[in-house]
Amino acid sequence: MKNKHHTDLMIIGAGPGGYVAAIRAAKNGLKTTLVEKEWVGGTCLNVGCIPTKALIKSARMIYKVTAGDMPGLGKIDVDVDFEAIIKNKDDVTEKLVGGIEYLLKHYEVDVIRGTATFKNDETVQIETDDETLTYGFDSCVIASGSVPKHLPIEGIDLDVVKDSTQILSLEKLPESMIVIGGGIIGMEFAFIFGMLGVDVTVLEFMPQILPMIDKDVSKRLLRYAKKANITVKTKAGAQKIEKTDNGKAKVTYERNDKTKTVEADLILEAVGRQPYVDGLGLRNTSINIEKNAVTVDETMKTSLENMYAIGDVTNKMMLAHVASHQALIAVDNILGKDKKMDYSMVPSVVFTTPEIAYVGKTETELKEEGIEYDVLKVPYAANGKALILNDRTGFIKTIQDKDGNLLGATVFGTDAEHLIAPIMMTMHTGTDMVKDMVFAHPTIEELIHEMVLGLDKEAIHFVDDK
């Protein structure tokens, strides 16, 4: 039986884009229906950002002890309780999901557990466990997210191969692992398992790991990867995967025109994600799709006047915080406000050890665009708190044009995740306001003050006249 309904706003997907859009819309008086086929909180909260960072927290604490990385404490052998680490990850996720479900209920969002499919430009059909529902809507937001990419190579479907979702359900810590892909997902997992004592080999097809950041920063990370039981092989293209007689995983790869092999207990395939488009029935609508992503303008509107898309399905920037902000932009435009999405100053964080955070333009981008620029590096060694935290090699790298405008910055080191926010705000407000601010001492945030002083050749604690 098909039950026909109508809603002011139909939202497909309850990830960091969808649930934010739902709460924003409901708080502004729209009758809101949110459809989710799997997890409230989406990939990020359930099998992405949050659980991986919970694992990273545990891995870092263990690594500091076992690596003898704490002054006054030698190397200590510890028994890693992997089951407890996984349980903590699950507890964090469960608590956050519960919080979101409470908010959706509080703001009277109609949450439907089921699979939504477009029948035409005006109708969505929802299959639940119990019934088939048909919904009309005044406006719609597509927030279906993304799914892991898979390599088209022999053996990719063997049970010794896990993707970034499946790897989070491991019950036992392997002794060795091969990570195919040296992007953000691959390197974060490499550091998680490497710091837990697993022998990790990373195979990256490109000339450098983390190709979205500058080469000097990528090369610096390699030093720390080696210390954390991680061997990185760049320009290494995986060709075939096999399972050996003793149950090991074997990868055949090409590097420098030579065919080589490497074996391990397990393989993590981390070659990126792609928009989830095919299962939505979008071919039944007039919505424009290019390169397997929903086309949107600056207001997050699709080719249809009342249809919007946000998050990974747009393939703009596959970041949870981008999806959440796109959600606010989309709903505000549905409410009649004139809002546009700006991607020029979106921060990103790579939770390796050390962390890497960046915002704005990189040197690579500016060279490609033919823009002249100057580089300033503010060393962590110039900061008392950084030395207390035992980080003498970190730095803030800033890039400004010949007119003195701050175009981009990268932070490599302890608390990079915290430092990138004030740098982003500095880019928004200008350096003069930050220059006149008083920062608490001793804090690592004082590096921000040194940074803005250094941009004008006025630094106190490091030489800025190079």
Steps between C-alpha positions, in 0.01 A plus 500: 500500500628846409423785740520848350631787710627854458772694681644851481856368481618153408860420598667183377790393722558564872873564496670824614331678210155347523441515874631858522266601217210328677558677832552837330179461299289374791616784724380740231154353483522263203327162518810288446534135401841334528558162332797282596558144381789410732643729770391825658822702499609352167844375407685767699349420836463124464790377283704809420622811680389424854589130541838542326591791726403295804740231379770761438467629856555152642782421258686822581490438873634147455765618254632769734561236764635221280721731289657667802383834369441653842791666686602295802322190377684228316344254259239283668350177373122502529222258415272675252137423584362545150155389608486781757619752239219395265245511783602856588461597133154346494400671827599843366305442179194368683489801732524750215239320288267501801551875536407565138195275522388695808535833318306377197221379726504821704455714189228266370683388189320203344777239469424207272727194492494385141635533148388803297472490121387780270210404275497840324575866569221523756482163675716282723418141579626362833536129567499415871502158662122514532358708218547711189446874545456759228588861581450825319697805614535875461880481518756223519860470619707207374764408759572139405874520566761271349627143496854357490665471158633160394791417273413303186769238563503125547446387859350823632199304630702249704427477874852623584407840351308755708380848410493797738158396632575132552835565669318661794337168585826308548494282810870418508809711440702364205877471516543654155292702258521640147323831438423567135468877472702774667230765517340632818305183583791270422757695699276547803438126518868429434593707805224345713620146441869590480486667841329190638803295393376365168757478220339722232592538133337781303478474121426837337463532124588873495855641545417612855266411783229754580513659153267780610772661716837648408793267434717633782229418756433158349873416509525612863225255597699211354755533782230442759337221302822299515515540880141375525568165326379631161685434175383725216546411135397775256456456123374152589196381307320193633438249221363185665404360840531136598448289810795274573480139620568610856217756491714808443411781262741560214500812284678514168591857408704691245762750606769661286413266212559194719245248624522433874295331773432561867318278750306576818218369716251751369446760228325834544373641173489878548488653154239765576123533490246576229155668512205274568280572199395180328257370764289816518306475178631838390484386139121524541532875562621804309789552742832553323772244584860542385792269574280292730415799723197725534567841346427796728555876494633724780163486678513116496209496255490228234371550147148491648370809680378320814769230523829541685798271560766514770800304623696227324233440234600836347870401492605855592706435813444167673519630855239468774527865599449605139182291483370660820565851373349419162192384692463840664544674164243278329233535769550875528442529126188282527381744765542788254836632614782571256796291614796367299761237580865611507764226481808725497570481874387155604745340747602135485677282756693179443515311829835335452766532770605779481179658376481704183244778457464733207278775361496710185749468216807276487829574325413242238173675414659844483774376268239349272305829502813706435460711816813638667521438873722503809534222757550544874566209735439555871688229695345326799847526654425869555212417734539402866186287519600307187831411665317395816287273280823355359436631148812671369454430131149627428432817305239732356553565132327808361467621144425860408489686172726794411239741640518339842169312485501167684400239240550176686664320789604152609569390856718195562525392860331465837152654525490590131126434519465787750735744331336489158178666624661827617709505181181470297343783699812708440454449127142622535566802722850603392821492699472843664224393738691189609824696536338719764359207699660373823557123511531305826845368594621232485271364229562355159253757362770764547639365174208674326616836637857428390363405159322832438802691631729300274288574195596866549864422593427583865542157662655492847590137564635382163693646208256624236733692266598207276 
